[in-house]
Amino acid sequence: MRKNRIFALVAAFVLVFALAGCGKKDEKTEAAEGGSKAKVDIGMLKLTSSAPLFIAIEKGFFEEEGITPNVKWFEAAQPIAVATASGDIQVGATGITAGLYNMVAGGEKLQIVADKGREHEGYSSTALLVPADSSISAVEELKGKKIGITQTGSTYHYMAGRLLEEHGLSTADVELVPLNSIPGLMETLQSKNVDAVLLNEPNVSRVVKEGYGKVVAQIGDEFDYQTSGIFFSQKFADDEDVAVRFMKAYAKATQYYYDAALQKENGEVVPGENYDEVIEIIAKYTDQEPDLIKLGLPYMDRDGKLLSSDIQTQVDWYVKENLIDSSIDTSSIVNTELLEKALQQLGK
């Protein structure tokens, strides 16, 4: 009888501890139970448009999904696409350029899966600027003029071409001058060695504030444009369990970013509840001053959804301009299903 009583006490003791252990199981453990832990190499630049990735790392959203992020820093966009296609990294985050499309046309494989920044009406992202004392006040007046861009085949080249076409001109009507870098664009505008340049935020606001340039047109007010994206290597995309978990963490982060930095009241962008925290996170990862970051935060979809129809528009334009060797079927590189599944699991 005494043995039975002791056994019952021991069993009760074990049960209490087991229940306590279950009670302490945190969200990270529960999220990771559906699949194995995974280390994911992410290639990115130190740009403000990478904010959701920075947020997902800092807020532990990746860890909640059983993913250990390993950041690989790059100095330019094209090497990220190359590394993603080759499988040297599983995830790339960068601009969508003619170089990327040429890689795909040449047989390389990768998947564009989510938004990482786009031109959108009502938000300052990329703009056409002219010197402050220039007589140019409209895009139509650029005929015969010099326009500074970063590189041939870049997102800046594309935006310049599309902007001209929106106003009845073409790249044949102007001289596009590749200046290789953002600082190069700013210096050349200030020295007036070109008639206009394309610049991104926060540099647009800096130039206007310093008084040597003025905005003629905001790209987002002229046309929607998916400037950059999240890329998956083909092998990583094929591992649906981990890929969807990555997308869940990313979607949580885009929502966090949007609610903090992109909400509007009466047509004006207003800081959200976590605005200061998001600014500090971006500053930490980009080595920029918070006040500079506040000058211009890039637009992106709240759920990270890709403007997939624009990918075909881009390909068609690059083919027309002979910047892509051959056309490609964009359905082979655009994959929205992984994000959709992630959003369904998040209840969105």
CSV table of C-alpha atoms in Angstrom, one decimal:
chain,number,residue,atom,x,y,z
A,1,MET,CA,0.0,0.0,0.0
A,2,ARG,CA,2.9,2.3,0.9
A,3,LYS,CA,4.6,1.4,-2.4
A,4,ASN,CA,1.5,2.3,-4.3
A,5,ARG,CA,1.3,5.7,-2.5
A,6,ILE,CA,4.9,6.5,-3.3
A,7,PHE,CA,4.5,5.5,-6.9
A,8,ALA,CA,1.4,7.7,-7.2
A,9,LEU,CA,3.3,10.7,-5.7
A,10,VAL,CA,6.3,10.2,-8.1
A,11,ALA,CA,3.9,9.9,-11.1
A,12,ALA,CA,2.2,13.1,-10.0
A,13,PHE,CA,5.5,14.9,-9.5
A,14,VAL,CA,6.7,13.9,-13.1
A,15,LEU,CA,3.3,15.0,-14.5
A,16,VAL,CA,3.6,18.4,-12.9
A,17,PHE,CA,7.1,19.0,-14.4
A,18,ALA,CA,6.0,17.7,-17.8
A,19,LEU,CA,3.1,20.1,-17.8
A,20,ALA,CA,5.3,23.0,-16.6
A,21,GLY,CA,7.7,22.2,-19.5
A,22,CYS,CA,4.8,22.4,-22.0
A,23,GLY,CA,3.7,25.7,-20.5
A,24,LYS,CA,7.2,27.1,-21.0
A,25,LYS,CA,7.4,26.0,-24.6
A,26,ASP,CA,7.7,29.3,-26.5
A,27,GLU,CA,6.5,30.3,-29.9
A,28,LYS,CA,9.9,29.6,-31.5
A,29,THR,CA,9.7,25.9,-30.5
A,30,GLU,CA,6.1,25.5,-31.6
A,31,ALA,CA,6.8,27.2,-35.0
A,32,ALA,CA,9.8,25.0,-35.6
A,33,GLU,CA,8.1,21.7,-34.8
A,34,GLY,CA,6.5,21.5,-38.3
A,35,GLY,CA,10.0,21.2,-39.8
A,36,SER,CA,13.7,20.9,-39.1
A,37,LYS,CA,15.9,23.8,-38.1
A,38,ALA,CA,17.5,25.4,-41.1
A,39,LYS,CA,20.5,27.7,-41.7
A,40,VAL,CA,19.8,30.1,-44.6
A,41,ASP,CA,22.4,32.2,-46.3
A,42,ILE,CA,21.0,35.6,-47.4
A,43,GLY,CA,22.8,37.9,-49.8
A,44,MET,CA,22.0,41.5,-49.5
A,45,LEU,CA,23.2,45.1,-49.7
A,46,LYS,CA,23.3,47.7,-46.9
A,47,LEU,CA,20.3,49.5,-48.3
A,48,THR,CA,17.2,50.8,-46.6
A,49,SER,CA,15.0,48.7,-48.9
A,50,SER,CA,16.4,45.6,-47.0
A,51,ALA,CA,14.5,46.8,-43.9
A,52,PRO,CA,12.1,43.8,-43.6
A,53,LEU,CA,15.1,41.4,-43.6
A,54,PHE,CA,16.8,43.5,-40.9
A,55,ILE,CA,13.6,43.5,-38.9
A,56,ALA,CA,13.0,39.8,-39.3
A,57,ILE,CA,16.5,39.2,-37.9
A,58,GLU,CA,16.3,41.7,-35.0
A,59,LYS,CA,12.8,40.8,-33.9
A,60,GLY,CA,13.5,37.0,-34.1
A,61,PHE,CA,10.9,36.3,-36.8
A,62,PHE,CA,13.2,33.9,-38.5
A,63,GLU,CA,14.0,32.1,-35.3
A,64,GLU,CA,10.3,31.7,-34.6
A,65,GLU,CA,10.1,29.8,-37.9
A,66,GLY,CA,13.1,27.5,-37.1
A,67,ILE,CA,15.4,29.4,-39.4
A,68,THR,CA,18.9,30.7,-38.6
A,69,PRO,CA,19.7,33.6,-40.9
A,70,ASN,CA,23.3,33.9,-42.1
A,71,VAL,CA,23.9,37.3,-43.8
A,72,LYS,CA,26.3,37.6,-46.6
A,73,TRP,CA,27.1,41.2,-47.5
A,74,PHE,CA,27.6,42.2,-51.1
A,75,GLU,CA,28.8,45.4,-52.8
A,76,ALA,CA,26.7,45.3,-55.9
A,77,ALA,CA,23.4,43.8,-57.2
A,78,GLN,CA,24.5,41.5,-60.0
A,79,PRO,CA,26.8,39.3,-57.9
A,80,ILE,CA,23.8,38.6,-55.5
A,81,ALA,CA,21.8,37.3,-58.5
A,82,VAL,CA,24.7,35.2,-59.7
A,83,ALA,CA,25.3,33.7,-56.2
A,84,THR,CA,21.6,32.9,-55.8
A,85,ALA,CA,21.4,31.2,-59.2
A,86,SER,CA,24.5,29.1,-58.5
A,87,GLY,CA,23.3,28.1,-55.1
A,88,ASP,CA,26.2,29.7,-53.3
A,89,ILE,CA,23.4,31.5,-51.2
A,90,GLN,CA,19.9,30.3,-50.8
A,91,VAL,CA,18.2,33.8,-50.7
A,92,GLY,CA,19.1,37.0,-52.5
A,93,ALA,CA,17.7,40.5,-52.0
A,94,THR,CA,18.5,43.1,-54.7
A,95,GLY,CA,17.4,45.0,-57.7
A,96,ILE,CA,15.8,43.4,-60.8
A,97,THR,CA,18.1,44.2,-63.7
A,98,ALA,CA,18.7,43.3,-67.3
A,99,GLY,CA,21.7,41.4,-66.1
A,100,LEU,CA,19.4,39.1,-64.1
A,101,TYR,CA,17.2,38.5,-67.1
A,102,ASN,CA,20.1,37.7,-69.3
A,103,MET,CA,21.3,35.2,-66.8
A,104,VAL,CA,17.9,33.5,-67.0
A,105,ALA,CA,17.9,33.7,-70.8
A,106,GLY,CA,21.3,31.9,-70.6
A,107,GLY,CA,19.9,29.0,-68.7
A,108,GLU,CA,20.5,30.0,-65.0
A,109,LYS,CA,17.6,29.3,-62.6
A,110,LEU,CA,16.2,31.3,-59.7
A,111,GLN,CA,12.8,32.3,-58.4
A,112,ILE,CA,11.6,35.9,-57.7
A,113,VAL,CA,9.3,35.4,-54.8
A,114,ALA,CA,8.5,38.7,-53.0
A,115,ASP,CA,8.6,42.4,-53.0
A,116,LYS,CA,11.6,44.3,-51.7
A,117,GLY,CA,10.9,47.7,-52.9
A,118,ARG,CA,8.8,49.3,-55.7
A,119,GLU,CA,7.9,52.7,-57.2
A,120,HIS,CA,4.3,53.5,-56.1
A,121,GLU,CA,2.1,56.6,-56.4
A,122,GLY,CA,2.2,58.9,-53.5
A,123,TYR,CA,5.5,57.7,-52.1
A,124,SER,CA,8.9,59.3,-52.8
A,125,SER,CA,11.4,56.7,-53.8
A,126,THR,CA,13.2,57.5,-57.1
A,127,ALA,CA,12.9,60.9,-58.8
A,128,LEU,CA,14.2,62.8,-61.8
A,129,LEU,CA,16.2,65.9,-60.7
A,130,VAL,CA,17.7,68.8,-62.5
A,131,PRO,CA,20.1,71.5,-61.2
A,132,ALA,CA,18.3,74.0,-59.0
A,133,ASP,CA,18.8,76.8,-61.5
A,134,SER,CA,17.8,74.7,-64.6
A,135,SER,CA,15.1,76.0,-66.8
A,136,ILE,CA,13.8,72.4,-67.3
A,137,SER,CA,10.5,71.9,-65.6
A,138,ALA,CA,9.0,69.0,-67.5
A,139,VAL,CA,10.1,65.6,-68.8
A,140,GLU,CA,9.3,66.7,-72.4
A,141,GLU,CA,12.0,69.3,-72.2
A,142,LEU,CA,14.7,66.7,-71.9
A,143,LYS,CA,15.0,66.1,-75.6
A,144,GLY,CA,18.6,66.4,-76.7
A,145,LYS,CA,19.8,66.6,-73.1
A,146,LYS,CA,22.1,64.4,-71.0
A,147,ILE,CA,20.6,62.2,-68.2
A,148,GLY,CA,22.8,60.6,-65.6
A,149,ILE,CA,22.1,56.9,-64.7
A,150,THR,CA,24.1,54.4,-62.7
A,151,GLN,CA,24.8,51.8,-65.4
A,152,THR,CA,23.6,50.5,-68.7
A,153,GLY,CA,20.9,47.9,-68.1
A,154,SER,CA,20.3,49.0,-64.5
A,155,THR,CA,17.0,49.8,-62.8
A,156,TYR,CA,18.0,53.5,-63.4
A,157,HIS,CA,18.3,52.9,-67.1
A,158,TYR,CA,14.9,51.2,-67.2
A,159,MET,CA,13.3,54.0,-65.2
A,160,ALA,CA,14.8,56.7,-67.5
A,161,GLY,CA,13.5,54.9,-70.6
A,162,ARG,CA,10.0,54.3,-69.2
A,163,LEU,CA,9.8,57.9,-68.0
A,164,LEU,CA,10.7,59.3,-71.4
A,165,GLU,CA,8.2,57.0,-73.1
A,166,GLU,CA,5.4,58.2,-70.7
A,167,HIS,CA,6.1,61.7,-72.1
A,168,GLY,CA,6.4,60.9,-75.8
A,169,LEU,CA,10.2,60.6,-76.0
A,170,SER,CA,12.6,57.6,-76.1
A,171,THR,CA,16.2,56.8,-75.1
A,172,ALA,CA,17.1,57.8,-78.7
A,173,ASP,CA,16.0,61.4,-77.9
A,174,VAL,CA,18.5,61.9,-75.1
A,175,GLU,CA,22.1,60.9,-74.1
A,176,LEU,CA,22.2,58.5,-71.2
A,177,VAL,CA,25.4,58.9,-69.2
A,178,PRO,CA,26.4,55.9,-67.0
A,179,LEU,CA,28.1,57.3,-63.9
A,180,ASN,CA,28.5,54.0,-62.0
A,181,SER,CA,27.4,55.1,-58.6
A,182,ILE,CA,24.9,57.1,-56.6
A,183,PRO,CA,27.6,59.5,-55.3
A,184,GLY,CA,28.7,59.9,-58.9
A,185,LEU,CA,25.2,61.0,-59.9
A,186,MET,CA,25.0,63.5,-57.1
A,187,GLU,CA,28.4,65.0,-57.8
A,188,THR,CA,27.7,65.3,-61.5
A,189,LEU,CA,24.3,67.0,-60.9
A,190,GLN,CA,26.0,69.4,-58.5
A,191,SER,CA,28.8,70.2,-61.1
A,192,LYS,CA,26.1,70.5,-63.8
A,193,ASN,CA,28.0,68.1,-66.2
A,194,VAL,CA,24.6,66.5,-67.0
A,195,ASP,CA,21.2,68.1,-67.4
A,196,ALA,CA,19.3,65.7,-65.2
A,197,VAL,CA,19.8,62.6,-63.1
A,198,LEU,CA,17.8,59.9,-61.5
A,199,LEU,CA,18.3,59.5,-57.7
A,200,ASN,CA,16.8,57.4,-55.0
A,201,GLU,CA,15.8,58.4,-51.4
A,202,PRO,CA,17.1,59.5,-49.1
A,203,ASN,CA,19.5,61.2,-51.6
A,204,VAL,CA,16.6,63.0,-53.4
A,205,SER,CA,15.7,64.7,-50.1
A,206,ARG,CA,19.4,65.4,-49.4
A,207,VAL,CA,20.0,67.1,-52.7
A,208,VAL,CA,16.8,69.3,-52.4
A,209,LYS,CA,17.7,70.2,-48.8
A,210,GLU,CA,21.2,71.1,-49.8
A,211,GLY,CA,19.8,73.3,-52.5
A,212,TYR,CA,21.6,72.2,-55.7
A,213,GLY,CA,18.8,70.2,-57.3
A,214,LYS,CA,15.0,70.2,-57.8
A,215,VAL,CA,12.5,67.4,-58.5
A,216,VAL,CA,10.9,67.3,-62.0
A,217,ALA,CA,9.1,64.0,-61.6
A,218,GLN,CA,8.6,61.2,-59.1
A,219,ILE,CA,8.8,57.8,-60.8
A,220,GLY,CA,6.1,56.3,-58.7
A,221,ASP,CA,3.7,59.0,-59.7
A,222,GLU,CA,4.4,58.1,-63.4
A,223,PHE,CA,4.2,54.3,-63.3
A,224,ASP,CA,4.3,51.4,-61.0
A,225,TYR,CA,7.6,49.5,-61.1
A,226,GLN,CA,8.9,46.5,-59.2
A,227,THR,CA,12.5,47.7,-58.6
A,228,SER,CA,13.8,45.0,-56.4
A,229,GLY,CA,12.8,41.6,-55.1
A,230,ILE,CA,13.6,38.6,-52.9
A,231,PHE,CA,15.1,35.8,-54.9
A,232,PHE,CA,15.3,32.1,-54.0
A,233,SER,CA,17.7,29.6,-55.5
A,234,GLN,CA,15.9,26.8,-57.4
A,235,LYS,CA,16.9,24.2,-54.8
A,236,PHE,CA,15.7,26.4,-51.9
A,237,ALA,CA,12.4,27.1,-53.6
A,238,ASP,CA,11.9,23.4,-54.1
A,239,ASP,CA,12.3,22.8,-50.4
A,240,GLU,CA,8.7,24.0,-49.8
A,241,ASP,CA,8.6,23.6,-46.0
A,242,VAL,CA,11.7,25.8,-45.3
A,243,ALA,CA,10.8,28.2,-48.1
A,244,VAL,CA,7.3,28.8,-46.8
A,245,ARG,CA,8.6,29.3,-43.3
A,246,PHE,CA,11.1,31.8,-44.6
A,247,MET,CA,8.3,33.6,-46.3
A,248,LYS,CA,6.2,33.6,-43.1
A,249,ALA,CA,9.0,35.4,-41.3
A,250,TYR,CA,9.5,37.9,-44.2
A,251,ALA,CA,5.7,38.7,-44.4
A,252,LYS,CA,5.7,39.4,-40.6
A,253,ALA,CA,8.5,41.8,-41.1
A,254,THR,CA,7.0,43.6,-44.1
A,255,GLN,CA,3.8,44.1,-42.1
A,256,TYR,CA,5.9,45.4,-39.2
A,257,TYR,CA,7.8,47.8,-41.5
A,258,TYR,CA,4.7,49.0,-43.3
A,259,ASP,CA,2.7,49.7,-40.1
A,260,ALA,CA,5.7,51.6,-38.7
A,261,ALA,CA,6.8,53.6,-41.7
A,262,LEU,CA,4.3,53.7,-44.6
A,263,GLN,CA,0.8,54.3,-43.2
A,264,LYS,CA,-0.9,57.5,-44.3
A,265,GLU,CA,-3.4,59.9,-42.8
A,266,ASN,CA,-5.1,62.5,-44.9
A,267,GLY,CA,-2.7,61.6,-47.8
A,268,GLU,CA,0.5,62.1,-45.8
A,269,VAL,CA,2.8,59.4,-44.5
A,270,VAL,CA,2.7,59.4,-40.7
A,271,PRO,CA,5.0,57.5,-38.2
A,272,GLY,CA,3.5,54.4,-36.8
A,273,GLU,CA,3.8,52.9,-33.3
A,274,ASN,CA,7.2,51.2,-33.9
A,275,TYR,CA,8.6,54.0,-36.2
A,276,ASP,CA,11.6,54.9,-34.0
A,277,GLU,CA,12.5,51.2,-33.4
A,278,VAL,CA,12.4,50.5,-37.2
A,279,ILE,CA,14.6,53.5,-37.9
A,280,GLU,CA,17.2,52.3,-35.3
A,281,ILE,CA,17.2,48.8,-36.8
A,282,ILE,CA,17.8,50.2,-40.3
A,283,ALA,CA,20.5,52.5,-39.0
A,284,LYS,CA,22.3,49.5,-37.3
A,285,TYR,CA,22.4,47.5,-40.5
A,286,THR,CA,23.1,50.2,-43.0
A,287,ASP,CA,25.6,52.3,-41.0
A,288,GLN,CA,23.6,55.4,-41.7
A,289,GLU,CA,22.5,58.1,-39.4
A,290,PRO,CA,18.8,57.8,-38.3
A,291,ASP,CA,18.0,61.4,-39.4
A,292,LEU,CA,19.2,60.5,-42.9
A,293,ILE,CA,17.1,57.4,-43.0
A,294,LYS,CA,14.0,59.3,-42.0
A,295,LEU,CA,14.3,61.4,-45.2
A,296,GLY,CA,13.1,58.6,-47.4
A,297,LEU,CA,11.8,55.1,-46.6
A,298,PRO,CA,11.0,53.0,-49.7
A,299,TYR,CA,7.5,51.7,-50.4
A,300,MET,CA,6.7,48.0,-50.4
A,301,ASP,CA,3.6,46.0,-50.2
A,302,ARG,CA,2.4,45.4,-46.7
A,303,ASP,CA,2.3,41.6,-47.2
A,304,GLY,CA,5.4,41.5,-49.4
A,305,LYS,CA,3.4,40.7,-52.5
A,306,LEU,CA,5.3,40.9,-55.8
A,307,LEU,CA,3.9,43.1,-58.6
A,308,SER,CA,4.3,40.1,-60.8
A,309,SER,CA,2.7,41.5,-63.9
A,310,ASP,CA,5.4,44.2,-64.0
A,311,ILE,CA,8.1,41.6,-64.5
A,312,GLN,CA,6.9,40.8,-68.0
A,313,THR,CA,6.6,44.5,-68.7
A,314,GLN,CA,10.3,44.9,-67.8
A,315,VAL,CA,11.4,42.0,-69.9
A,316,ASP,CA,9.5,43.3,-72.9
A,317,TRP,CA,11.1,46.7,-72.5
A,318,TYR,CA,14.6,45.3,-72.2
A,319,VAL,CA,14.1,43.2,-75.3
A,320,LYS,CA,12.9,46.2,-77.2
A,321,GLU,CA,16.0,48.1,-76.2
A,322,ASN,CA,18.3,45.2,-77.1
A,323,LEU,CA,19.5,44.9,-73.5
A,324,ILE,CA,18.4,41.3,-73.2
A,325,ASP,CA,19.7,38.7,-75.7
A,326,SER,CA,16.4,36.9,-76.0
A,327,SER,CA,13.0,37.1,-74.4
A,328,ILE,CA,12.1,34.8,-71.5
A,329,ASP,CA,8.9,33.3,-70.1
A,330,THR,CA,8.5,35.1,-66.8
A,331,SER,CA,6.3,32.4,-65.4
A,332,SER,CA,9.5,30.4,-65.1
A,333,ILE,CA,11.1,32.9,-62.7
A,334,VAL,CA,8.1,34.4,-60.9
A,335,ASN,CA,6.9,32.3,-57.9
A,336,THR,CA,4.1,33.8,-55.8
A,337,GLU,CA,2.8,30.5,-54.5
A,338,LEU,CA,5.3,30.3,-51.6
A,339,LEU,CA,4.3,33.7,-50.2
A,340,GLU,CA,0.6,32.9,-50.7
A,341,LYS,CA,0.9,29.7,-48.7
A,342,ALA,CA,2.8,31.6,-46.0
A,343,LEU,CA,0.1,34.3,-45.7
A,344,GLN,CA,-2.6,31.6,-45.5
A,345,GLN,CA,-0.7,30.0,-42.6
A,346,LEU,CA,-0.5,33.4,-41.0
A,347,GLY,CA,-4.2,33.9,-41.4
A,348,LYS,CA,-3.9,36.7,-43.9
